[in-house]
mmCIF file of C-alpha atoms in Angstrom:
data_model
loop_
_atom_site.group_PDB
_atom_site.id
_atom_site.type_symbol
_atom_site.label_atom_id
_atom_site.label_comp_id
_atom_site.label_asym_id
_atom_site.label_seq_id
_atom_site.Cartn_x
_atom_site.Cartn_y
_atom_site.Cartn_z
ATOM 1 C CA MET A 16 -0.082 0.103 -0.244
ATOM 2 C CA ALA A 17 1.470 3.452 -0.961
ATOM 3 C CA LYS A 18 1.960 6.030 1.429
ATOM 4 C CA VAL A 19 2.132 9.760 0.982
ATOM 5 C CA ASN A 20 2.109 12.383 4.020
ATOM 6 C CA GLU A 21 1.485 16.262 3.536
ATOM 7 C CA THR A 22 -0.291 18.889 5.071
ATOM 8 C CA GLY A 23 -4.016 19.709 3.936
ATOM 9 C CA SER A 24 -5.163 23.550 2.526
ATOM 10 C CA SER A 25 -6.549 23.699 6.192
ATOM 11 C CA GLY A 26 -3.353 23.047 7.305
ATOM 12 C CA ALA A 27 -4.168 19.822 8.695
ATOM 13 C CA HIS A 28 -1.669 16.939 7.943
ATOM 14 C CA LYS A 29 -3.042 14.359 5.299
ATOM 15 C CA ASP A 30 -2.016 10.772 5.460
ATOM 16 C CA TRP A 31 -1.926 9.639 1.730
ATOM 17 C CA HIS A 32 -2.497 5.791 3.481
ATOM 18 C CA LEU A 33 -5.335 3.454 3.140
ATOM 19 C CA SER A 34 -5.910 0.812 5.807
ATOM 20 C CA TYR A 35 -7.457 -2.624 4.551
ATOM 21 C CA ASN A 36 -10.700 -1.944 5.320
ATOM 22 C CA ALA A 37 -10.458 1.357 3.550
ATOM 23 C CA LEU A 38 -9.287 -0.057 0.672
ATOM 24 C CA ALA A 39 -12.207 -2.927 0.445
ATOM 25 C CA LEU A 40 -14.463 0.000 0.646
ATOM 26 C CA THR A 41 -12.670 1.487 -2.037
ATOM 27 C CA ARG A 42 -13.108 -1.278 -4.609
ATOM 28 C CA ARG A 43 -16.829 -1.448 -3.564
ATOM 29 C CA ALA A 44 -17.532 2.317 -4.049
ATOM 30 C CA PHE A 45 -15.490 2.024 -7.465
ATOM 31 C CA HIS A 46 -17.795 -0.551 -8.388
ATOM 32 C CA GLY A 47 -20.847 1.425 -8.158
ATOM 33 C CA HIS A 48 -21.688 0.571 -4.309
ATOM 34 C CA PRO A 49 -22.559 3.201 -2.200
ATOM 35 C CA LEU A 50 -21.507 3.783 1.409
ATOM 36 C CA THR A 51 -23.344 4.780 4.256
ATOM 37 C CA GLY A 52 -20.319 6.314 5.794
ATOM 38 C CA ASP A 53 -20.581 4.089 8.898
ATOM 39 C CA GLU A 54 -18.462 1.139 7.873
ATOM 40 C CA PRO A 55 -14.956 0.542 9.113
ATOM 41 C CA GLY A 56 -12.466 2.323 6.925
ATOM 42 C CA ALA A 57 -15.056 4.927 5.369
ATOM 43 C CA ASP A 58 -13.605 7.912 7.058
ATOM 44 C CA GLU A 59 -10.349 7.489 5.866
ATOM 45 C CA LEU A 60 -11.697 7.775 2.420
ATOM 46 C CA ILE A 61 -14.346 10.838 3.233
ATOM 47 C CA GLU A 62 -11.332 12.699 4.646
ATOM 48 C CA LEU A 63 -9.174 12.292 1.561
ATOM 49 C CA GLY A 64 -11.941 12.956 -0.649
ATOM 50 C CA ILE A 65 -12.286 9.737 -2.525
ATOM 51 C CA VAL A 66 -15.812 9.387 -1.546
ATOM 52 C CA VAL A 67 -18.274 12.122 -1.351
ATOM 53 C CA TYR A 68 -21.752 12.630 0.427
ATOM 54 C CA GLU A 69 -24.804 12.611 -2.174
ATOM 55 C CA PRO A 70 -27.750 14.365 -0.402
ATOM 56 C CA TRP A 71 -30.233 12.461 -2.550
ATOM 57 C CA ASN A 72 -29.942 9.232 -1.851
ATOM 58 C CA ARG A 73 -27.799 9.820 1.652
ATOM 59 C CA ARG A 74 -24.788 8.002 0.748
ATOM 60 C CA TYR A 75 -21.404 8.081 -0.268
ATOM 61 C CA ALA A 76 -20.186 7.069 -3.759
ATOM 62 C CA ALA A 77 -16.910 7.379 -5.452
ATOM 63 C CA VAL A 78 -15.288 10.408 -7.252
ATOM 64 C CA ASP A 79 -13.581 10.413 -10.511
ATOM 65 C CA LEU A 80 -9.992 9.541 -9.656
ATOM 66 C CA GLN A 81 -8.235 11.760 -12.413
ATOM 67 C CA ARG A 82 -10.322 14.869 -11.044
ATOM 68 C CA LEU A 83 -9.567 14.189 -7.359
ATOM 69 C CA GLN A 84 -5.653 13.929 -8.519
ATOM 70 C CA ARG A 85 -5.900 17.315 -10.400
ATOM 71 C CA ARG A 86 -7.398 18.910 -7.794
ATOM 72 C CA VAL A 87 -5.346 17.396 -5.066
ATOM 73 C CA HIS A 88 -1.858 18.642 -7.442
ATOM 74 C CA ALA A 89 -3.647 22.296 -7.763
ATOM 75 C CA GLU A 90 -3.796 22.323 -3.793
ATOM 76 C CA GLN A 91 -0.249 21.507 -3.365
ATOM 77 C CA ARG A 92 1.023 23.640 -5.868
ATOM 78 C CA ALA A 93 -0.992 26.506 -4.055
ATOM 79 C CA ARG A 94 0.836 25.355 -0.918
ATOM 80 C CA ILE A 95 4.282 25.230 -2.420
ATOM 81 C CA SER A 96 3.575 29.067 -3.950
ATOM 82 C CA ASP A 97 2.292 30.297 -0.459
ATOM 83 C CA LEU A 98 5.807 28.778 1.165
ATOM 84 C CA LEU A 99 7.748 30.330 -1.512
ATOM 85 C CA HIS A 100 6.013 33.419 -1.083
ATOM 86 C CA GLU A 101 6.206 33.160 2.776
ATOM 87 C CA GLN A 102 10.132 32.582 2.342
ATOM 88 C CA THR A 103 10.671 35.881 -0.104
ATOM 89 C CA THR A 104 8.800 37.743 2.517
ATOM 90 C CA ALA A 105 10.983 36.469 5.395
ATOM 91 C CA ASP A 106 14.137 37.325 3.194
ATOM 92 C CA HIS A 107 13.000 41.050 2.555
ATOM 93 C CA PHE A 108 12.478 41.524 6.443
ATOM 94 C CA PHE A 109 15.468 40.174 7.547
ATOM 95 C CA GLU A 110 17.275 42.346 4.817
ATOM 96 C CA GLY A 111 15.481 45.410 6.080
ATOM 97 C CA MET A 112 16.509 44.368 9.515
ATOM 98 C CA ALA A 113 20.211 44.347 8.375
ATOM 99 C CA ARG A 114 19.887 47.636 7.187
ATOM 100 C CA LEU A 115 18.059 48.860 10.238
ATOM 101 C CA GLU A 116 21.182 47.602 12.122
ATOM 102 C CA LYS A 117 23.480 49.708 9.982
ATOM 103 C CA GLU A 118 21.807 53.106 10.764
ATOM 104 C CA LYS A 119 22.444 55.449 12.944
ATOM 105 C CA VAL A 120 19.560 54.834 16.063
ATOM 106 C CA SER A 121 19.342 57.224 19.196
ATOM 107 C CA GLY A 122 23.150 58.069 19.479
ATOM 108 C CA ILE A 123 24.144 54.267 18.399
ATOM 109 C CA GLN A 124 25.581 53.346 15.031
ATOM 110 C CA TYR A 125 27.216 50.149 13.908
ATOM 111 C CA ALA A 126 30.242 50.411 11.851
ATOM 112 C CA ALA A 127 30.255 47.404 9.721
ATOM 113 C CA ASP A 128 33.832 47.777 8.319
ATOM 114 C CA PHE A 129 37.489 49.078 9.293
ATOM 115 C CA GLY A 130 37.207 52.048 6.990
ATOM 116 C CA GLU A 131 33.609 53.127 8.307
ATOM 117 C CA ALA A 132 34.831 53.101 11.776
ATOM 118 C CA GLN A 133 38.447 54.789 11.080
ATOM 119 C CA ALA A 134 36.681 57.641 9.528
ATOM 120 C CA ALA A 135 34.267 58.517 12.327
ATOM 121 C CA LEU A 136 36.777 58.033 14.777
ATOM 122 C CA GLN A 137 39.677 60.049 13.137
ATOM 123 C CA SER A 138 37.082 62.804 12.391
ATOM 124 C CA ALA A 139 36.615 62.751 16.336
ATOM 125 C CA LEU A 140 39.982 62.621 17.196
ATOM 126 C CA ALA A 141 40.793 65.501 15.234
ATOM 127 C CA GLY A 142 38.586 67.746 16.696
ATOM 128 C CA ALA A 143 39.738 66.498 20.519
ATOM 129 C CA THR A 144 39.834 69.427 23.075
ATOM 130 C CA SER A 145 40.064 67.804 26.703
ATOM 131 C CA LEU A 146 40.741 63.984 27.118
ATOM 132 C CA ILE A 147 41.171 60.864 25.303
ATOM 133 C CA ARG A 148 40.573 57.588 26.928
ATOM 134 C CA THR A 149 41.909 54.052 25.050
ATOM 135 C CA ALA A 150 41.697 50.513 26.265
ATOM 136 C CA HIS A 151 43.774 48.090 23.963
ATOM 137 C CA PRO A 152 43.564 44.743 25.054
ATOM 138 C CA ILE A 153 44.956 43.073 21.702
ATOM 139 C CA THR A 154 48.818 43.389 20.499
ATOM 140 C CA ARG A 155 49.478 46.652 18.689
ATOM 141 C CA PRO A 156 51.644 46.293 15.580
ATOM 142 C CA ALA A 157 54.605 48.438 15.394
ATOM 143 C CA GLU A 158 53.798 50.371 12.388
ATOM 144 C CA SER A 159 50.332 51.296 13.876
ATOM 145 C CA LEU A 160 51.934 52.271 17.021
ATOM 146 C CA LYS A 161 54.250 54.836 15.091
ATOM 147 C CA VAL A 162 51.434 56.515 13.090
ATOM 148 C CA SER A 163 49.239 56.701 16.307
ATOM 149 C CA LEU A 164 53.000 58.437 17.878
ATOM 150 C CA SER A 165 53.049 60.855 15.207
ATOM 151 C CA ILE A 166 49.691 62.056 15.720
ATOM 152 C CA ASP A 167 49.381 61.725 19.887
ATOM 153 C CA LEU A 168 52.167 63.763 20.287
ATOM 154 C CA PRO A 169 51.007 66.866 18.708
ATOM 155 C CA ARG A 170 47.831 66.581 20.528
ATOM 156 C CA LEU A 171 49.563 65.954 23.623
ATOM 157 C CA GLU A 172 51.641 69.369 23.182
ATOM 158 C CA ARG A 173 48.251 71.113 22.582
ATOM 159 C CA GLY A 174 47.325 70.028 25.992
ATOM 160 C CA VAL A 175 44.750 67.438 25.198
ATOM 161 C CA GLY A 176 45.028 64.421 27.880
ATOM 162 C CA LEU A 177 45.569 61.013 26.856
ATOM 163 C CA LYS A 178 44.818 57.861 29.409
ATOM 164 C CA THR A 179 45.543 54.576 27.625
ATOM 165 C CA ILE A 180 45.231 50.816 29.315
ATOM 166 C CA TYR A 181 47.563 47.964 28.008
ATOM 167 C CA PRO A 182 47.592 44.255 29.082
ATOM 168 C CA ASP A 183 50.302 43.425 31.279
ATOM 169 C CA SER A 184 51.793 41.451 28.527
ATOM 170 C CA ALA A 185 52.883 44.774 26.602
ATOM 171 C CA ARG A 186 55.215 45.316 29.268
ATOM 172 C CA ALA A 187 57.421 42.650 27.445
ATOM 173 C CA ARG A 188 56.804 43.797 23.663
ATOM 174 C CA GLY A 189 59.550 46.448 22.515
ATOM 175 C CA PRO A 190 57.197 48.547 20.742
ATOM 176 C CA GLU A 191 54.519 48.944 23.459
ATOM 177 C CA ARG A 192 57.306 49.622 26.113
ATOM 178 C CA ASP A 193 59.086 52.397 23.089
ATOM 179 C CA TYR A 194 55.333 53.969 22.927
ATOM 180 C CA ALA A 195 54.126 54.123 26.235
ATOM 181 C CA LYS A 196 57.931 55.799 27.227
ATOM 182 C CA THR A 197 57.619 58.273 24.790
ATOM 183 C CA VAL A 198 53.994 59.625 25.426
ATOM 184 C CA SER A 199 54.290 59.025 29.385
ATOM 185 C CA GLU A 200 57.424 61.536 28.695
ATOM 186 C CA HIS A 201 54.885 64.126 27.469
ATOM 187 C CA GLY A 202 52.493 63.941 29.549
ATOM 188 C CA ALA A 203 49.941 61.118 28.814
ATOM 189 C CA GLU A 204 49.180 58.160 31.472
ATOM 190 C CA VAL A 205 49.438 54.794 30.616
ATOM 191 C CA ARG A 206 48.500 51.723 32.939
ATOM 192 C CA THR A 207 48.865 47.943 32.318
ATOM 193 C CA ILE A 208 46.225 45.529 33.538
ATOM 194 C CA ALA A 209 46.352 41.444 34.398
ATOM 195 C CA GLY A 210 43.376 39.505 32.966
ATOM 196 C CA SER A 211 40.901 40.442 29.755
ATOM 197 C CA PHE A 212 39.365 44.332 29.379
ATOM 198 C CA ILE A 213 37.047 45.787 27.381
ATOM 199 C CA ARG A 214 38.179 47.449 24.127
ATOM 200 C CA CYS A 215 37.180 51.219 23.961
ATOM 201 C CA ILE A 216 38.131 54.598 22.735
ATOM 202 C CA ILE A 217 36.527 57.599 24.297
ATOM 203 C CA ILE A 218 36.890 61.254 22.913
ATOM 204 C CA ASP A 219 35.862 64.107 25.169
ATOM 205 C CA GLU A 220 33.196 62.289 26.635
ATOM 206 C CA LEU A 221 31.209 63.016 23.473
ATOM 207 C CA LEU A 222 31.820 59.836 21.216
ATOM 208 C CA ALA A 223 32.938 56.197 22.127
ATOM 209 C CA VAL A 224 34.002 53.758 19.699
ATOM 210 C CA VAL A 225 33.337 50.436 21.322
ATOM 211 C CA SER A 226 34.211 46.733 19.655
ATOM 212 C CA ASP A 227 31.183 44.313 18.910
ATOM 213 C CA TYR A 228 30.937 42.240 21.658
ATOM 214 C CA ARG A 229 28.229 39.893 20.150
ATOM 215 C CA THR A 230 30.553 37.710 19.440
ATOM 216 C CA VAL A 231 33.894 36.765 21.390
ATOM 217 C CA PRO A 232 36.285 37.546 20.825
ATOM 218 C CA ALA A 233 35.106 40.681 19.290
ATOM 219 C CA PRO A 234 36.211 41.582 15.646
ATOM 220 C CA ARG A 235 38.858 44.052 15.395
ATOM 221 C CA ASP A 236 37.382 45.862 12.331
ATOM 222 C CA THR A 237 34.091 46.635 13.153
ATOM 223 C CA GLY A 238 32.348 48.080 16.242
ATOM 224 C CA TRP A 239 29.891 50.488 17.413
ATOM 225 C CA LEU A 240 30.120 54.580 17.731
ATOM 226 C CA ILE A 241 28.116 55.976 20.590
ATOM 227 C CA THR A 242 27.154 59.365 21.230
ATOM 228 C CA HIS A 243 23.886 58.500 23.324
ATOM 229 C CA PRO A 244 24.460 60.468 26.660
ATOM 230 C CA GLY A 245 23.565 57.657 28.859
ATOM 231 C CA ILE A 246 25.469 54.828 27.117
ATOM 232 C CA LEU A 247 28.314 57.213 26.751
ATOM 233 C CA ALA A 248 28.390 57.656 30.737
ATOM 234 C CA PHE A 249 28.157 54.183 31.153
ATOM 235 C CA VAL A 250 31.177 53.280 28.672
ATOM 236 C CA THR A 251 33.243 55.856 30.614
ATOM 237 C CA GLN A 252 32.083 54.358 33.681
ATOM 238 C CA VAL A 253 33.596 50.997 32.293
ATOM 239 C CA PHE A 254 36.782 52.332 31.594
ATOM 240 C CA GLU A 255 37.686 54.248 34.621
ATOM 241 C CA THR A 256 36.718 50.890 36.503
ATOM 242 C CA GLN A 257 39.383 49.208 34.615
ATOM 243 C CA TRP A 258 41.768 52.245 35.045
ATOM 244 C CA GLU A 259 41.398 51.867 38.832
ATOM 245 C CA MET A 260 42.412 48.400 38.574
ATOM 246 C CA ALA A 261 45.524 48.995 36.320
ATOM 247 C CA ALA A 262 49.066 49.590 37.342
ATOM 248 C CA PRO A 263 51.111 52.853 36.036
ATOM 249 C CA TRP A 264 53.491 51.971 33.631
ATOM 250 C CA MET A 265 56.041 54.540 31.865
ATOM 251 C CA GLY A 266 57.196 52.390 29.280
ATOM 252 C CA ASP A 267 59.860 50.828 31.614
ATOM 253 C CA ARG A 268 60.794 47.401 30.851
ATOM 254 C CA ALA A 269 61.445 46.645 34.642
ATOM 255 C CA ARG A 270 63.167 47.583 38.033
ATOM 256 C CA SER A 271 66.478 46.357 37.963
ATOM 257 C CA VAL A 272 68.459 45.253 41.230
ATOM 258 C CA ASP A 273 71.827 45.190 42.080
ATOM 259 C CA GLY A 274 74.110 44.275 39.200
ATOM 260 C CA GLY A 275 71.906 45.630 36.695
ATOM 261 C CA THR A 276 69.910 42.425 36.589
ATOM 262 C CA ILE A 277 66.574 41.522 37.707
ATOM 263 C CA THR A 278 66.759 38.122 38.390
ATOM 264 C CA ASN A 279 69.505 35.910 40.491
ATOM 265 C CA THR A 280 70.483 32.230 40.159
ATOM 266 C CA ARG A 281 67.402 31.115 42.481
ATOM 267 C CA THR A 282 64.824 33.123 40.474
ATOM 268 C CA ARG A 283 66.142 32.278 37.275
ATOM 269 C CA GLU A 284 66.096 28.498 38.227
ATOM 270 C CA ILE A 285 62.478 29.179 39.439
ATOM 271 C CA LEU A 286 61.396 30.906 36.005
ATOM 272 C CA ARG A 287 63.115 28.137 33.902
ATOM 273 C CA ARG A 288 60.980 25.393 35.830
ATOM 274 C CA PHE A 289 58.216 27.491 35.536
ATOM 275 C CA SER A 290 58.262 27.936 31.942
ATOM 276 C CA ARG A 291 58.634 24.221 31.931
ATOM 277 C CA GLY A 292 55.047 24.011 33.493
ATOM 278 C CA GLU A 293 56.197 22.905 37.042
ATOM 279 C CA THR A 294 53.773 23.662 39.851
ATOM 280 C CA ILE A 295 54.947 25.513 43.104
ATOM 281 C CA LYS A 296 54.783 22.772 44.966
ATOM 282 C CA GLN A 297 57.145 20.718 42.057
ATOM 283 C CA MET A 298 59.414 23.821 42.263
ATOM 284 C CA ALA A 299 59.839 23.767 46.146
ATOM 285 C CA SER A 300 60.294 20.146 46.067
ATOM 286 C CA GLY A 301 62.959 20.402 43.165
ATOM 287 C CA MET A 302 64.952 23.063 44.710
ATOM 288 C CA GLY A 303 64.911 22.181 48.431
ATOM 289 C CA LEU A 304 63.114 25.476 49.227
ATOM 290 C CA SER A 305 59.534 25.832 51.021
ATOM 291 C CA VAL A 306 56.330 26.394 49.362
ATOM 292 C CA ALA A 307 56.489 30.180 50.874
ATOM 293 C CA THR A 308 59.945 30.752 49.932
ATOM 294 C CA ILE A 309 58.813 29.872 46.111
ATOM 295 C CA ASN A 310 56.027 32.099 46.438
ATOM 296 C CA SER A 311 57.776 35.024 47.981
ATOM 297 C CA GLU A 312 60.544 34.995 45.220
ATOM 298 C CA ILE A 313 57.548 35.086 42.478
ATOM 299 C CA SER A 314 55.928 38.028 44.220
ATOM 300 C CA ASN A 315 59.304 39.662 44.257
ATOM 301 C CA LEU A 316 59.590 39.202 40.167
ATOM 302 C CA TYR A 317 56.169 40.714 40.136
ATOM 303 C CA GLU A 318 57.068 43.879 41.808
ATOM 304 C CA GLN A 319 60.482 43.970 40.201
ATOM 305 C CA THR A 320 59.241 43.057 36.539
ATOM 306 C CA GLY A 321 55.948 45.086 36.936
ATOM 307 C CA THR A 322 53.641 42.140 36.178
ATOM 308 C CA SER A 323 50.864 41.093 38.320
ATOM 309 C CA SER A 324 49.758 37.349 36.731
ATOM 310 C CA GLN A 325 52.118 34.286 35.842
ATOM 311 C CA PHE A 326 50.841 34.921 32.320
ATOM 312 C CA ALA A 327 52.448 38.223 32.129
ATOM 313 C CA LEU A 328 55.645 37.181 34.186
ATOM 314 C CA GLY A 329 56.154 34.256 31.700
ATOM 315 C CA ALA A 330 55.929 36.640 28.426
ATOM 316 C CA TRP A 331 58.429 38.355 30.202
ATOM 317 C CA TRP A 332 60.843 35.588 30.917
ATOM 318 C CA ALA A 333 60.269 34.585 27.257
ATOM 319 C CA SER A 334 61.199 37.924 25.978
ATOM 320 C CA SER A 335 64.094 38.545 28.546
ATOM 321 C CA ASP A 336 67.722 38.469 27.794
ATOM 322 C CA GLU A 337 68.546 37.419 31.181
ATOM 323 C CA ARG A 338 67.367 33.694 30.125
ATOM 324 C CA LYS A 339 70.989 33.713 28.479
ATOM 325 C CA LEU A 340 72.442 33.981 31.773
ATOM 326 C CA THR A 341 74.253 31.131 33.589
ATOM 327 C CA PRO A 342 73.476 29.455 35.818
#
C-alpha cells in the first residue's frame, strides 16, 4: 500500500495511506456500491475525498479519480506557492533588519567595516580638546604604534590629555614599551592590567567607539559608534573602573636590582622551571625550598618586572635577555 504524507489546505496533516478496510470499501465504491459512511474505513475515504456525500440518496459515492488527482495537485502547488511567498517575505524582512542595524539610531551607529569606523574616529580625534581614553587589550602592531605616535604627540603638546590601558603582557613587547615611554614623557598616563578588559576609545566624553562583543573574541575591524549621553556615560564608567584596577606604567621594561639584572641564580631557576610547566609544590621539592619561599620569590619578581600575573611574568621571561645568563 502506498503512503504519502502532506499538509492539507486547511493546515491539517493528510496521510495518503489506506487501511485494509478502507481499500476494501474503495473497491466497492469504484464498482458502484454506495456507502453509508458508517463502515470501518469509510472515514479515511471521506477525509481524502475519494468518496463524497450525495444528499439525494443519503449515501457516499466514489469520485472521478483523475479529477481528484488534479484537484490535489492544484492544492499542493498552491501551498508550495504560499511557502515560497512566505520565504521571500522573510528574506525581505531580514534584509530590512540588516539595513536597520547599520543605521544610526538614537546615538548608536554600527560600523560594519574598518574604513567606516576609522573615518568617524579620526574625525572625532582631530577635534579633540580635553581628554582621550583608550583601552587596547590586543597587541598593537609596531607600524600602527608609529602612526599613532606621530598623531598623539602633537595632540599632547596642545594640551589634550591621554589615558590609555594595555595588558600586562605589553611590558614585554618592545614597540609598546617604546610608545608608552615616549607618550609618558609628554604627559600621557599609561597603565597595564592583568586579565581581559573591554576594548574602547572615548573622546572628550562626546564619542565612544566600542568593539562588537556580540561575538567573542570581538572582531578587530567592526564596532559601535556611541554618542547617546546615557550609554556614553556608562562606557566611560567602565573605562574608569578598569583604570582603577590597572597599574601605572611609563614604558620601563622592569626595575633592575643590584648588578643591573632583575633576576639572580635562584629566581632564574624558578623561572626556568615555571616555563617548563612545574607547579609551585614541584619547584619547592626540586629546589629544596619551602612553598612559602617560592611564593615570596615570585611576588618579588612581579614587583621587579612590573607584572601581576603568571601569564605576564612568563611573557616577560620569554622575551628577556636574562634567560641567557647562567646558571
